[in-house]
Each structure stands twice: as C-alpha cells, then as structure tokens.
JSON list of C-alpha atoms and ligand atoms in Angstrom, two decimals:
[
{"chain": "A", "resi": 192, "resn": "MET", "atom": "CA", "xyz": [0.00, 0.00, 0.00]},
{"chain": "A", "resi": 193, "resn": "SER", "atom": "CA", "xyz": [1.38, 3.47, -0.90]},
{"chain": "A", "resi": 194, "resn": "LEU", "atom": "CA", "xyz": [1.69, 6.15, 1.73]},
{"chain": "A", "resi": 195, "resn": "ASN", "atom": "CA", "xyz": [-0.02, 9.25, 0.37]},
{"chain": "A", "resi": 196, "resn": "LEU", "atom": "CA", "xyz": [0.47, 11.99, 2.93]},
{"chain": "A", "resi": 197, "resn": "LEU", "atom": "CA", "xyz": [-0.91, 15.50, 2.98]},
{"chain": "A", "resi": 198, "resn": "MET", "atom": "CA", "xyz": [0.40, 18.12, 5.41]},
{"chain": "A", "resi": 199, "resn": "LEU", "atom": "CA", "xyz": [-1.97, 20.89, 6.49]},
{"chain": "A", "resi": 200, "resn": "GLY", "atom": "CA", "xyz": [-1.12, 23.90, 8.62]},
{"chain": "A", "resi": 201, "resn": "PRO", "atom": "CA", "xyz": [-0.43, 27.64, 8.43]},
{"chain": "A", "resi": 202, "resn": "PRO", "atom": "CA", "xyz": [2.75, 29.17, 6.98]},
{"chain": "A", "resi": 203, "resn": "GLY", "atom": "CA", "xyz": [5.55, 28.64, 9.51]},
{"chain": "A", "resi": 204, "resn": "ALA", "atom": "CA", "xyz": [3.99, 25.53, 11.09]},
{"chain": "A", "resi": 205, "resn": "GLY", "atom": "CA", "xyz": [6.93, 23.38, 9.95]},
{"chain": "A", "resi": 206, "resn": "LYS", "atom": "CA", "xyz": [5.16, 21.54, 7.10]},
{"chain": "A", "resi": 207, "resn": "GLY", "atom": "CA", "xyz": [8.14, 21.83, 4.75]},
{"chain": "A", "resi": 208, "resn": "THR", "atom": "CA", "xyz": [10.71, 20.71, 7.32]},
{"chain": "A", "resi": 209, "resn": "GLN", "atom": "CA", "xyz": [8.66, 17.75, 8.50]},
{"chain": "A", "resi": 210, "resn": "ALA", "atom": "CA", "xyz": [7.57, 16.79, 4.96]},
{"chain": "A", "resi": 211, "resn": "GLU", "atom": "CA", "xyz": [11.21, 16.76, 3.85]},
{"chain": "A", "resi": 212, "resn": "ARG", "atom": "CA", "xyz": [12.35, 14.60, 6.80]},
{"chain": "A", "resi": 213, "resn": "PHE", "atom": "CA", "xyz": [9.51, 12.16, 6.45]},
{"chain": "A", "resi": 214, "resn": "ALA", "atom": "CA", "xyz": [9.76, 11.84, 2.67]},
{"chain": "A", "resi": 215, "resn": "ARG", "atom": "CA", "xyz": [13.49, 11.19, 2.90]},
{"chain": "A", "resi": 216, "resn": "SER", "atom": "CA", "xyz": [13.02, 8.56, 5.64]},
{"chain": "A", "resi": 217, "resn": "ARG", "atom": "CA", "xyz": [10.51, 6.66, 3.48]},
{"chain": "A", "resi": 218, "resn": "GLY", "atom": "CA", "xyz": [12.21, 7.20, 0.11]},
{"chain": "A", "resi": 219, "resn": "ILE", "atom": "CA", "xyz": [9.12, 8.88, -1.39]},
{"chain": "A", "resi": 220, "resn": "PRO", "atom": "CA", "xyz": [9.01, 12.29, -3.13]},
{"chain": "A", "resi": 221, "resn": "LYS", "atom": "CA", "xyz": [8.08, 15.48, -1.31]},
{"chain": "A", "resi": 222, "resn": "VAL", "atom": "CA", "xyz": [5.84, 17.54, -3.55]},
{"chain": "A", "resi": 223, "resn": "SER", "atom": "CA", "xyz": [5.95, 21.13, -2.36]},
{"chain": "A", "resi": 224, "resn": "THR", "atom": "CA", "xyz": [3.97, 23.56, -4.50]},
{"chain": "A", "resi": 225, "resn": "GLY", "atom": "CA", "xyz": [5.87, 26.51, -2.95]},
{"chain": "A", "resi": 226, "resn": "ASP", "atom": "CA", "xyz": [9.21, 24.93, -3.99]},
{"chain": "A", "resi": 227, "resn": "ILE", "atom": "CA", "xyz": [7.87, 24.18, -7.49]},
{"chain": "A", "resi": 228, "resn": "LEU", "atom": "CA", "xyz": [6.74, 27.81, -7.88]},
{"chain": "A", "resi": 229, "resn": "ARG", "atom": "CA", "xyz": [10.01, 29.25, -6.49]},
{"chain": "A", "resi": 230, "resn": "GLU", "atom": "CA", "xyz": [11.94, 27.13, -8.97]},
{"chain": "A", "resi": 231, "resn": "ALA", "atom": "CA", "xyz": [9.68, 28.34, -11.80]},
{"chain": "A", "resi": 232, "resn": "VAL", "atom": "CA", "xyz": [10.35, 31.94, -10.69]},
{"chain": "A", "resi": 233, "resn": "GLN", "atom": "CA", "xyz": [14.13, 31.33, -10.65]},
{"chain": "A", "resi": 234, "resn": "THR", "atom": "CA", "xyz": [14.18, 29.71, -14.08]},
{"chain": "A", "resi": 235, "resn": "ARG", "atom": "CA", "xyz": [11.77, 32.37, -15.42]},
{"chain": "A", "resi": 236, "resn": "THR", "atom": "CA", "xyz": [9.21, 29.99, -16.94]},
{"chain": "A", "resi": 237, "resn": "PRO", "atom": "CA", "xyz": [5.89, 31.56, -18.05]},
{"chain": "A", "resi": 238, "resn": "ILE", "atom": "CA", "xyz": [4.16, 30.22, -14.90]},
{"chain": "A", "resi": 239, "resn": "GLY", "atom": "CA", "xyz": [7.02, 31.51, -12.75]},
{"chain": "A", "resi": 240, "resn": "LEU", "atom": "CA", "xyz": [6.87, 34.97, -14.26]},
{"chain": "A", "resi": 241, "resn": "ARG", "atom": "CA", "xyz": [3.13, 35.18, -13.62]},
{"chain": "A", "resi": 242, "resn": "ALA", "atom": "CA", "xyz": [3.37, 33.71, -10.10]},
{"chain": "A", "resi": 243, "resn": "MET", "atom": "CA", "xyz": [6.18, 35.93, -8.86]},
{"chain": "A", "resi": 244, "resn": "GLU", "atom": "CA", "xyz": [4.16, 39.05, -8.10]},
{"chain": "A", "resi": 245, "resn": "ILE", "atom": "CA", "xyz": [1.30, 37.07, -6.59]},
{"chain": "A", "resi": 246, "resn": "MET", "atom": "CA", "xyz": [3.73, 35.27, -4.26]},
{"chain": "A", "resi": 247, "resn": "ASN", "atom": "CA", "xyz": [5.48, 38.51, -3.31]},
{"chain": "A", "resi": 248, "resn": "ARG", "atom": "CA", "xyz": [2.12, 39.92, -2.24]},
{"chain": "A", "resi": 249, "resn": "GLY", "atom": "CA", "xyz": [1.41, 36.82, -0.12]},
{"chain": "A", "resi": 250, "resn": "GLU", "atom": "CA", "xyz": [-1.64, 35.93, -2.21]},
{"chain": "A", "resi": 251, "resn": "LEU", "atom": "CA", "xyz": [-2.54, 32.60, -3.81]},
{"chain": "A", "resi": 252, "resn": "VAL", "atom": "CA", "xyz": [-1.76, 31.52, -7.36]},
{"chain": "A", "resi": 253, "resn": "SER", "atom": "CA", "xyz": [-4.93, 30.50, -9.25]},
{"chain": "A", "resi": 254, "resn": "ASP", "atom": "CA", "xyz": [-6.55, 27.14, -8.55]},
{"chain": "A", "resi": 255, "resn": "ASP", "atom": "CA", "xyz": [-6.39, 26.12, -12.23]},
{"chain": "A", "resi": 256, "resn": "VAL", "atom": "CA", "xyz": [-2.64, 26.62, -12.44]},
{"chain": "A", "resi": 257, "resn": "MET", "atom": "CA", "xyz": [-1.97, 24.85, -9.12]},
{"chain": "A", "resi": 258, "resn": "ILE", "atom": "CA", "xyz": [-4.26, 21.91, -9.88]},
{"chain": "A", "resi": 259, "resn": "GLY", "atom": "CA", "xyz": [-2.54, 21.46, -13.27]},
{"chain": "A", "resi": 260, "resn": "ILE", "atom": "CA", "xyz": [0.91, 21.47, -11.65]},
{"chain": "A", "resi": 261, "resn": "VAL", "atom": "CA", "xyz": [-0.05, 18.91, -9.00]},
{"chain": "A", "resi": 262, "resn": "ARG", "atom": "CA", "xyz": [-1.95, 16.63, -11.37]},
{"chain": "A", "resi": 263, "resn": "GLU", "atom": "CA", "xyz": [1.08, 16.45, -13.65]},
{"chain": "A", "resi": 264, "resn": "ARG", "atom": "CA", "xyz": [3.49, 15.92, -10.72]},
{"chain": "A", "resi": 265, "resn": "LEU", "atom": "CA", "xyz": [1.48, 13.13, -9.07]},
{"chain": "A", "resi": 266, "resn": "ASP", "atom": "CA", "xyz": [1.15, 11.34, -12.42]},
{"chain": "A", "resi": 267, "resn": "ARG", "atom": "CA", "xyz": [4.91, 10.88, -12.62]},
{"chain": "A", "resi": 268, "resn": "LYS", "atom": "CA", "xyz": [6.24, 7.38, -11.93]},
{"chain": "A", "resi": 269, "resn": "ASP", "atom": "CA", "xyz": [8.10, 8.26, -8.73]},
{"chain": "A", "resi": 270, "resn": "ALA", "atom": "CA", "xyz": [4.83, 9.24, -7.01]},
{"chain": "A", "resi": 271, "resn": "ALA", "atom": "CA", "xyz": [3.16, 5.88, -7.68]},
{"chain": "A", "resi": 272, "resn": "GLY", "atom": "CA", "xyz": [4.66, 4.38, -4.49]},
{"chain": "A", "resi": 273, "resn": "GLY", "atom": "CA", "xyz": [3.51, 7.31, -2.32]},
{"chain": "A", "resi": 274, "resn": "PHE", "atom": "CA", "xyz": [4.25, 11.00, -1.80]},
{"chain": "A", "resi": 275, "resn": "VAL", "atom": "CA", "xyz": [4.18, 13.82, 0.73]},
{"chain": "A", "resi": 276, "resn": "LEU", "atom": "CA", "xyz": [2.20, 16.88, -0.36]},
{"chain": "A", "resi": 277, "resn": "ASP", "atom": "CA", "xyz": [3.26, 20.17, 1.23]},
{"chain": "A", "resi": 278, "resn": "GLY", "atom": "CA", "xyz": [1.43, 23.43, 0.48]},
{"chain": "A", "resi": 279, "resn": "PHE", "atom": "CA", "xyz": [-1.36, 21.88, -1.57]},
{"chain": "A", "resi": 280, "resn": "PRO", "atom": "CA", "xyz": [-4.35, 21.99, -1.33]},
{"chain": "A", "resi": 281, "resn": "ARG", "atom": "CA", "xyz": [-4.78, 25.57, -0.08]},
{"chain": "A", "resi": 282, "resn": "THR", "atom": "CA", "xyz": [-8.42, 26.09, -1.09]},
{"chain": "A", "resi": 283, "resn": "VAL", "atom": "CA", "xyz": [-11.52, 23.90, -0.99]},
{"chain": "A", "resi": 284, "resn": "ALA", "atom": "CA", "xyz": [-11.56, 23.90, -4.83]},
{"chain": "A", "resi": 285, "resn": "GLN", "atom": "CA", "xyz": [-8.01, 22.47, -4.82]},
{"chain": "A", "resi": 286, "resn": "ALA", "atom": "CA", "xyz": [-9.01, 19.84, -2.22]},
{"chain": "A", "resi": 287, "resn": "SER", "atom": "CA", "xyz": [-11.94, 18.77, -4.30]},
{"chain": "A", "resi": 288, "resn": "ALA", "atom": "CA", "xyz": [-9.74, 18.50, -7.43]},
{"chain": "A", "resi": 289, "resn": "LEU", "atom": "CA", "xyz": [-7.27, 16.44, -5.39]},
{"chain": "A", "resi": 290, "resn": "ASP", "atom": "CA", "xyz": [-10.08, 14.04, -4.49]},
{"chain": "A", "resi": 291, "resn": "SER", "atom": "CA", "xyz": [-10.58, 13.38, -8.21]},
{"chain": "A", "resi": 292, "resn": "ILE", "atom": "CA", "xyz": [-6.83, 13.01, -8.78]},
{"chain": "A", "resi": 293, "resn": "MET", "atom": "CA", "xyz": [-6.81, 10.41, -5.95]},
{"chain": "A", "resi": 294, "resn": "ILE", "atom": "CA", "xyz": [-9.48, 8.19, -7.51]},
{"chain": "A", "resi": 295, "resn": "GLY", "atom": "CA", "xyz": [-7.96, 4.72, -7.92]},
{"chain": "A", "resi": 296, "resn": "ARG", "atom": "CA", "xyz": [-5.08, 5.43, -5.52]},
{"chain": "A", "resi": 297, "resn": "ASP", "atom": "CA", "xyz": [-4.57, 4.54, -1.86]},
{"chain": "A", "resi": 298, "resn": "PRO", "atom": "CA", "xyz": [-6.31, 6.90, 0.60]},
{"chain": "A", "resi": 299, "resn": "LEU", "atom": "CA", "xyz": [-4.85, 10.22, 1.65]},
{"chain": "A", "resi": 300, "resn": "ILE", "atom": "CA", "xyz": [-3.54, 10.53, 5.17]},
{"chain": "A", "resi": 301, "resn": "VAL", "atom": "CA", "xyz": [-4.08, 14.10, 6.35]},
{"chain": "A", "resi": 302, "resn": "ILE", "atom": "CA", "xyz": [-2.01, 15.62, 9.15]},
{"chain": "A", "resi": 303, "resn": "ASP", "atom": "CA", "xyz": [-2.76, 19.12, 10.46]},
{"chain": "A", "resi": 304, "resn": "ILE", "atom": "CA", "xyz": [0.16, 20.80, 12.25]},
{"chain": "A", "resi": 305, "resn": "VAL", "atom": "CA", "xyz": [-1.16, 23.20, 14.91]},
{"chain": "A", "resi": 306, "resn": "VAL", "atom": "CA", "xyz": [0.97, 26.16, 16.08]},
{"chain": "A", "resi": 307, "resn": "PRO", "atom": "CA", "xyz": [-0.16, 29.35, 17.91]},
{"chain": "A", "resi": 308, "resn": "GLU", "atom": "CA", "xyz": [-0.22, 32.54, 15.82]},
{"chain": "A", "resi": 309, "resn": "GLU", "atom": "CA", "xyz": [2.49, 34.47, 17.80]},
{"chain": "A", "resi": 310, "resn": "GLU", "atom": "CA", "xyz": [4.90, 31.56, 17.33]},
{"chain": "A", "resi": 311, "resn": "LEU", "atom": "CA", "xyz": [4.21, 31.52, 13.56]},
{"chain": "A", "resi": 312, "resn": "VAL", "atom": "CA", "xyz": [5.00, 35.23, 13.21]},
{"chain": "A", "resi": 313, "resn": "ARG", "atom": "CA", "xyz": [8.19, 34.76, 15.24]},
{"chain": "A", "resi": 314, "resn": "ARG", "atom": "CA", "xyz": [9.33, 31.81, 13.12]},
{"chain": "A", "resi": 315, "resn": "LEU", "atom": "CA", "xyz": [8.53, 33.40, 9.76]},
{"chain": "A", "resi": 316, "resn": "SER", "atom": "CA", "xyz": [10.26, 36.67, 10.56]},
{"chain": "A", "resi": 317, "resn": "THR", "atom": "CA", "xyz": [13.48, 34.91, 11.64]},
{"chain": "A", "resi": 318, "resn": "ARG", "atom": "CA", "xyz": [13.68, 32.05, 9.16]},
{"chain": "A", "resi": 319, "resn": "LEU", "atom": "CA", "xyz": [16.38, 31.85, 6.51]},
{"chain": "A", "resi": 320, "resn": "ILE", "atom": "CA", "xyz": [16.56, 29.75, 3.37]},
{"chain": "A", "resi": 321, "resn": "CYS", "atom": "CA", "xyz": [19.46, 28.85, 1.08]},
{"chain": "A", "resi": 322, "resn": "GLU", "atom": "CA", "xyz": [19.54, 31.04, -2.02]},
{"chain": "A", "resi": 323, "resn": "VAL", "atom": "CA", "xyz": [21.01, 28.12, -4.03]},
{"chain": "A", "resi": 324, "resn": "CYS", "atom": "CA", "xyz": [19.05, 24.98, -3.05]},
{"chain": "A", "resi": 325, "resn": "GLY", "atom": "CA", "xyz": [16.09, 26.57, -1.23]},
{"chain": "A", "resi": 326, "resn": "ALA", "atom": "CA", "xyz": [16.50, 24.44, 1.93]},
{"chain": "A", "resi": 327, "resn": "ASN", "atom": "CA", "xyz": [15.37, 25.89, 5.24]},
{"chain": "A", "resi": 328, "resn": "ALA", "atom": "CA", "xyz": [18.37, 26.78, 7.40]},
{"chain": "A", "resi": 329, "resn": "THR", "atom": "CA", "xyz": [18.65, 24.94, 10.68]},
{"chain": "A", "resi": 330, "resn": "VAL", "atom": "CA", "xyz": [21.41, 27.08, 12.20]},
{"chain": "A", "resi": 331, "resn": "LYS", "atom": "CA", "xyz": [20.16, 30.64, 12.41]},
{"chain": "A", "resi": 332, "resn": "ASN", "atom": "CA", "xyz": [23.43, 32.44, 13.14]},
{"chain": "A", "resi": 333, "resn": "ASP", "atom": "CA", "xyz": [25.47, 30.75, 10.42]},
{"chain": "A", "resi": 334, "resn": "ARG", "atom": "CA", "xyz": [25.05, 32.40, 7.01]},
{"chain": "A", "resi": 335, "resn": "THR", "atom": "CA", "xyz": [25.83, 29.33, 4.89]},
{"chain": "A", "resi": 336, "resn": "CYS", "atom": "CA", "xyz": [23.66, 26.32, 3.99]},
{"chain": "A", "resi": 337, "resn": "GLU", "atom": "CA", "xyz": [24.48, 23.04, 5.77]},
{"chain": "A", "resi": 338, "resn": "ARG", "atom": "CA", "xyz": [23.47, 21.06, 2.71]},
{"chain": "A", "resi": 339, "resn": "CYS", "atom": "CA", "xyz": [25.24, 22.84, -0.17]},
{"chain": "A", "resi": 340, "resn": "GLY", "atom": "CA", "xyz": [27.28, 25.71, 1.32]},
{"chain": "A", "resi": 341, "resn": "GLY", "atom": "CA", "xyz": [25.10, 28.33, -0.43]},
{"chain": "A", "resi": 342, "resn": "ARG", "atom": "CA", "xyz": [24.41, 31.74, 1.09]},
{"chain": "A", "resi": 343, "resn": "LEU", "atom": "CA", "xyz": [21.38, 32.03, 3.39]},
{"chain": "A", "resi": 344, "resn": "MET", "atom": "CA", "xyz": [18.79, 34.75, 2.88]},
{"chain": "A", "resi": 345, "resn": "GLN", "atom": "CA", "xyz": [15.30, 35.76, 3.95]},
{"chain": "A", "resi": 346, "resn": "ARG", "atom": "CA", "xyz": [12.51, 34.60, 1.65]},
{"chain": "A", "resi": 347, "resn": "THR", "atom": "CA", "xyz": [11.03, 37.66, -0.09]},
{"chain": "A", "resi": 348, "resn": "ASP", "atom": "CA", "xyz": [7.59, 36.72, 1.19]},
{"chain": "A", "resi": 349, "resn": "ASP", "atom": "CA", "xyz": [8.80, 36.41, 4.82]},
{"chain": "A", "resi": 350, "resn": "SER", "atom": "CA", "xyz": [9.00, 40.20, 5.27]},
{"chain": "A", "resi": 351, "resn": "SER", "atom": "CA", "xyz": [6.65, 41.33, 8.04]},
{"chain": "A", "resi": 352, "resn": "ALA", "atom": "CA", "xyz": [3.93, 42.93, 5.88]},
{"chain": "A", "resi": 353, "resn": "VAL", "atom": "CA", "xyz": [3.73, 39.90, 3.59]},
{"chain": "A", "resi": 354, "resn": "VAL", "atom": "CA", "xyz": [3.72, 37.48, 6.56]},
{"chain": "A", "resi": 355, "resn": "LEU", "atom": "CA", "xyz": [0.57, 39.16, 7.93]},
{"chain": "A", "resi": 356, "resn": "GLU", "atom": "CA", "xyz": [-1.10, 38.92, 4.51]},
{"chain": "A", "resi": 357, "resn": "ARG", "atom": "CA", "xyz": [-0.15, 35.23, 4.19]},
{"chain": "A", "resi": 358, "resn": "LEU", "atom": "CA", "xyz": [-1.62, 34.47, 7.61]},
{"chain": "A", "resi": 359, "resn": "LYS", "atom": "CA", "xyz": [-4.82, 36.35, 6.68]},
{"chain": "A", "resi": 360, "resn": "VAL", "atom": "CA", "xyz": [-5.05, 34.39, 3.40]},
{"chain": "A", "resi": 361, "resn": "TYR", "atom": "CA", "xyz": [-4.47, 31.17, 5.36]},
{"chain": "A", "resi": 362, "resn": "HIS", "atom": "CA", "xyz": [-7.35, 31.90, 7.76]},
{"chain": "A", "resi": 363, "resn": "GLN", "atom": "CA", "xyz": [-9.73, 32.91, 4.97]},
{"chain": "A", "resi": 364, "resn": "GLN", "atom": "CA", "xyz": [-8.94, 30.35, 2.27]},
{"chain": "A", "resi": 365, "resn": "SER", "atom": "CA", "xyz": [-6.96, 27.43, 3.70]},
{"chain": "A", "resi": 366, "resn": "GLU", "atom": "CA", "xyz": [-8.17, 26.95, 7.29]},
{"chain": "A", "resi": 367, "resn": "PRO", "atom": "CA", "xyz": [-11.60, 25.70, 6.07]},
{"chain": "A", "resi": 368, "resn": "LEU", "atom": "CA", "xyz": [-9.69, 22.65, 4.78]},
{"chain": "A", "resi": 369, "resn": "VAL", "atom": "CA", "xyz": [-9.31, 21.45, 8.37]},
{"chain": "A", "resi": 370, "resn": "GLU", "atom": "CA", "xyz": [-13.11, 21.04, 8.54]},
{"chain": "A", "resi": 371, "resn": "TYR", "atom": "CA", "xyz": [-13.13, 19.55, 5.01]},
{"chain": "A", "resi": 372, "resn": "TYR", "atom": "CA", "xyz": [-10.79, 16.74, 6.09]},
{"chain": "A", "resi": 373, "resn": "ARG", "atom": "CA", "xyz": [-11.58, 16.40, 9.82]},
{"chain": "A", "resi": 374, "resn": "VAL", "atom": "CA", "xyz": [-14.49, 14.04, 9.20]},
{"chain": "A", "resi": 375, "resn": "ARG", "atom": "CA", "xyz": [-12.23, 11.44, 7.56]},
{"chain": "A", "resi": 376, "resn": "PRO", "atom": "CA", "xyz": [-10.90, 8.53, 9.63]},
{"chain": "A", "resi": 377, "resn": "THR", "atom": "CA", "xyz": [-7.41, 9.23, 8.24]},
{"chain": "A", "resi": 378, "resn": "PHE", "atom": "CA", "xyz": [-7.25, 12.80, 9.64]},
{"chain": "A", "resi": 379, "resn": "ARG", "atom": "CA", "xyz": [-5.01, 13.59, 12.64]},
{"chain": "A", "resi": 380, "resn": "SER", "atom": "CA", "xyz": [-3.76, 16.82, 14.18]},
{"chain": "A", "resi": 381, "resn": "ILE", "atom": "CA", "xyz": [-0.42, 17.21, 15.94]},
{"chain": "A", "resi": 382, "resn": "ASP", "atom": "CA", "xyz": [1.21, 19.88, 18.13]},
{"chain": "A", "resi": 383, "resn": "GLY", "atom": "CA", "xyz": [3.75, 21.74, 16.00]},
{"chain": "A", "resi": 384, "resn": "ALA", "atom": "CA", "xyz": [4.94, 24.08, 18.75]},
{"chain": "A", "resi": 385, "resn": "GLN", "atom": "CA", "xyz": [7.42, 21.49, 20.05]},
{"chain": "A", "resi": 386, "resn": "PRO", "atom": "CA", "xyz": [11.06, 20.97, 19.06]},
{"chain": "A", "resi": 387, "resn": "PRO", "atom": "CA", "xyz": [11.37, 19.51, 15.52]},
{"chain": "A", "resi": 388, "resn": "ASP", "atom": "CA", "xyz": [12.44, 16.03, 16.75]},
{"chain": "A", "resi": 389, "resn": "ARG", "atom": "CA", "xyz": [9.35, 15.75, 18.97]},
{"chain": "A", "resi": 390, "resn": "VAL", "atom": "CA", "xyz": [7.09, 16.92, 16.13]},
{"chain": "A", "resi": 391, "resn": "ALA", "atom": "CA", "xyz": [8.70, 14.27, 13.87]},
{"chain": "A", "resi": 392, "resn": "GLU", "atom": "CA", "xyz": [7.96, 11.57, 16.49]},
{"chain": "A", "resi": 393, "resn": "ASP", "atom": "CA", "xyz": [4.33, 12.69, 16.86]},
{"chain": "A", "resi": 394, "resn": "LEU", "atom": "CA", "xyz": [4.00, 12.85, 13.09]},
{"chain": "A", "resi": 395, "resn": "ALA", "atom": "CA", "xyz": [5.25, 9.29, 12.63]},
{"chain": "A", "resi": 396, "resn": "ALA", "atom": "CA", "xyz": [2.87, 8.04, 15.36]},
{"chain": "A", "resi": 397, "resn": "ALA", "atom": "CA", "xyz": [-0.10, 9.94, 13.88]},
{"chain": "A", "resi": 398, "resn": "ILE", "atom": "CA", "xyz": [0.62, 8.55, 10.40]},
{"chain": "A", "resi": 399, "resn": "GLU", "atom": "CA", "xyz": [0.87, 5.04, 11.83]},
{"chain": "A", "resi": 400, "resn": "ALA", "atom": "CA", "xyz": [-2.52, 5.40, 13.57]},
{"chain": "A", "resi": 401, "resn": "ALA", "atom": "CA", "xyz": [-4.19, 6.97, 10.52]},
{"chain": "A", "resi": 402, "resn": "ASN", "atom": "CA", "xyz": [-2.77, 4.32, 8.22]},
{"chain": "A", "resi": 403, "resn": "HIS", "atom": "CA", "xyz": [-4.14, 1.62, 10.50]},
{"chain": "A", "resi": 404, "resn": "GLN", "atom": "CA", "xyz": [-7.61, 3.18, 10.19]},
{"chain": "A", "resi": 405, "resn": "ALA", "atom": "CA", "xyz": [-7.25, 3.38, 6.40]},
{"chain": "A", "resi": 406, "resn": "VAL", "atom": "CA", "xyz": [-6.39, -0.31, 6.17]},
{"chain": "A", "resi": 407, "resn": "ARG", "atom": "CA", "xyz": [-9.18, -1.39, 8.55]},
{"chain": "A", "resi": 408, "resn": "HIS", "atom": "CA", "xyz": [-12.00, 0.71, 7.21]},
{"chain": "A", "resi": 409, "resn": "GLY", "atom": "CA", "xyz": [-11.09, 1.45, 3.59]},
{"chain": "A", "resi": 410, "resn": "ALA", "atom": "CA", "xyz": [-11.22, 5.23, 3.98]},
{"chain": "A", "resi": 411, "resn": "PRO", "atom": "CA", "xyz": [-12.84, 7.52, 1.39]},
{"chain": "A", "resi": 412, "resn": "ARG", "atom": "CA", "xyz": [-10.41, 8.94, -1.13]},
{"chain": "B", "resi": 725, "resn": "LIG", "atom": "P1", "xyz": [4.83, 28.09, 0.58]},
{"chain": "B", "resi": 725, "resn": "LIG", "atom": "O1", "xyz": [6.27, 27.85, 0.31]},
{"chain": "B", "resi": 725, "resn": "LIG", "atom": "O2", "xyz": [4.02, 26.83, 0.66]},
{"chain": "B", "resi": 725, "resn": "LIG", "atom": "O3", "xyz": [4.60, 29.00, 1.76]},
{"chain": "B", "resi": 725, "resn": "LIG", "atom": "O4", "xyz": [4.25, 28.87, -0.71]},
{"chain": "B", "resi": 725, "resn": "LIG", "atom": "C1", "xyz": [4.75, 30.14, -1.09]},
{"chain": "B", "resi": 725, "resn": "LIG", "atom": "C2", "xyz": [3.73, 30.87, -1.95]},
{"chain": "B", "resi": 725, "resn": "LIG", "atom": "O5", "xyz": [3.49, 30.13, -3.16]},
{"chain": "B", "resi": 725, "resn": "LIG", "atom": "C3", "xyz": [2.36, 31.06, -1.34]},
{"chain": "B", "resi": 725, "resn": "LIG", "atom": "O6", "xyz": [2.29, 32.19, -0.48]},
{"chain": "B", "resi": 725, "resn": "LIG", "atom": "C4", "xyz": [1.49, 31.24, -2.58]},
{"chain": "B", "resi": 725, "resn": "LIG", "atom": "O7", "xyz": [1.64, 32.52, -3.15]},
{"chain": "B", "resi": 725, "resn": "LIG", "atom": "C5", "xyz": [2.12, 30.23, -3.54]},
{"chain": "B", "resi": 725, "resn": "LIG", "atom": "N1", "xyz": [1.52, 28.88, -3.41]},
{"chain": "B", "resi": 725, "resn": "LIG", "atom": "C6", "xyz": [2.12, 27.74, -2.96]},
{"chain": "B", "resi": 725, "resn": "LIG", "atom": "N2", "xyz": [1.26, 26.70, -2.97]},
{"chain": "B", "resi": 725, "resn": "LIG", "atom": "C7", "xyz": [0.09, 27.19, -3.45]},
{"chain": "B", "resi": 725, "resn": "LIG", "atom": "C8", "xyz": [-1.21, 26.62, -3.68]},
{"chain": "B", "resi": 725, "resn": "LIG", "atom": "N3", "xyz": [-1.47, 25.32, -3.43]},
{"chain": "B", "resi": 725, "resn": "LIG", "atom": "N4", "xyz": [-2.19, 27.44, -4.15]},
{"chain": "B", "resi": 725, "resn": "LIG", "atom": "C9", "xyz": [-1.96, 28.74, -4.43]},
{"chain": "B", "resi": 725, "resn": "LIG", "atom": "N5", "xyz": [-0.77, 29.35, -4.22]},
{"chain": "B", "resi": 725, "resn": "LIG", "atom": "C10", "xyz": [0.25, 28.59, -3.73]}
]
C-alpha cells in the first residue's frame, strides 16, 4: 500500500521541514507547491513569471494553475509508491480536485500541524533559506547552507507585511480545509509548537494510527 500523505497547517507551522524529513526517511518524493513555484520563478518559466508578483504579495496563485501542476506531478512514476504533499491543497476547490486526482489510488492521510499565531509570526520573521538549493536553514546564526554551502537569505515573502497577509489568506482560504478533512478517519492533528524532533515523532505516530484506520475501514479517497 502506498503512503499518500498530505500536510496541512499555516505558513511557519513546519510543514516543509517535516515533509522533507519524512519523505526522505521513506524514500518517497516530497511535492511542495511553494518549492515548485520558487523554482519556476528562478528559471523564469511563463508560470514563474506570472506567479512571482502574486507570491510577493502573499496571495494565492490561481486554482487552475496549481491543480494542473499537482496533477502532472502526481502522475509521474516516482509518485506511484507514495508521496508527501506540502502546500497543496490551499483552497476547498483544490481539495476537491485532489479528491478526483486520488481516484484509484490509496487513501490520503491528512495531518494538520497546529501552532499558535504568535509563534508563527516569530518563526517566519526569523527564518532563513538557502539562495542556491532553497532548503530551510537549521542554524540561524550561520550564514551558509548546511546542505550545499550556499548563502542564506530571507525569503522575499517572509518580510513582516507579507507574513501578515499570508496568515490572513491562510485563515480565509486554507483553514476551512481542516473542517473539510476532519471528518475522515485518516485525519489527525499534531502539536507543531514542540522541538522539531518531537514533532517528527508525533507525526510518525499519527501517520501510523491513521494508516491503520485506512487499512481497517477502507477510507474515502
Ligand atoms: P509556501 O512555500 O508553501 O509557503 O508557498 C509560497 C507561496 O506560493 C504562497 O504564499 C502562494 O503565493 C504560492 N503557493 C504555494 N502553494 C500554493 C497553492 N497550493 N495554491 C496557491 N498558491 C500557492
């Protein structure tokens, strides 16, 4: 059975970090729509050029574009044995399109990472990413990337005005997804305000429990 995992949670909850760790530990791809868009911006593809201003304002790229990107990505061979989705869906329309994409596949396991608002603002305003490989920095006072030695910088959309807009957009457009998925037996929420290793432990346990439910009850897709 493939492990098809979806990470929910506001910006700064640690979705990317945890998705990366988990995907690597299971040898399945992490599909991060934010990473895909940032790469498209860097390589100046038509989608990237259109997305750049929207991202810099902290708003959402259109559902049609995002659904197309994810449909194509999940159809690739390497996602057949499972995947970790990070940053998608972000609207109910995207979630409903994902349900159609999932027809014929193993059920989605949905994990919501819960973190208080003040902690999110603190994390987003201090976080650094590598300007070369895009990885989140783990050591805040060192200005080079642990993974590739690249220079660390602030994400353009982590400036304080944009952070507030992104949190507003999250509450208006993405938080309703928690209710959308909560009714499923494969939904779990975890406390993301703990140290990353503890969150990773809780995540693994929650996935185990949700997977057990999926196998026993044949969850809706
Ligand atoms: P993230 O790295 O997930 O915080 O995403 C960075 C930015 O990319 C977001 O603020 C949006 O502008 C855009 N983005 C990423 N994923 C999506 C999505 N599923 N739907 C719409 N916009 C997205």
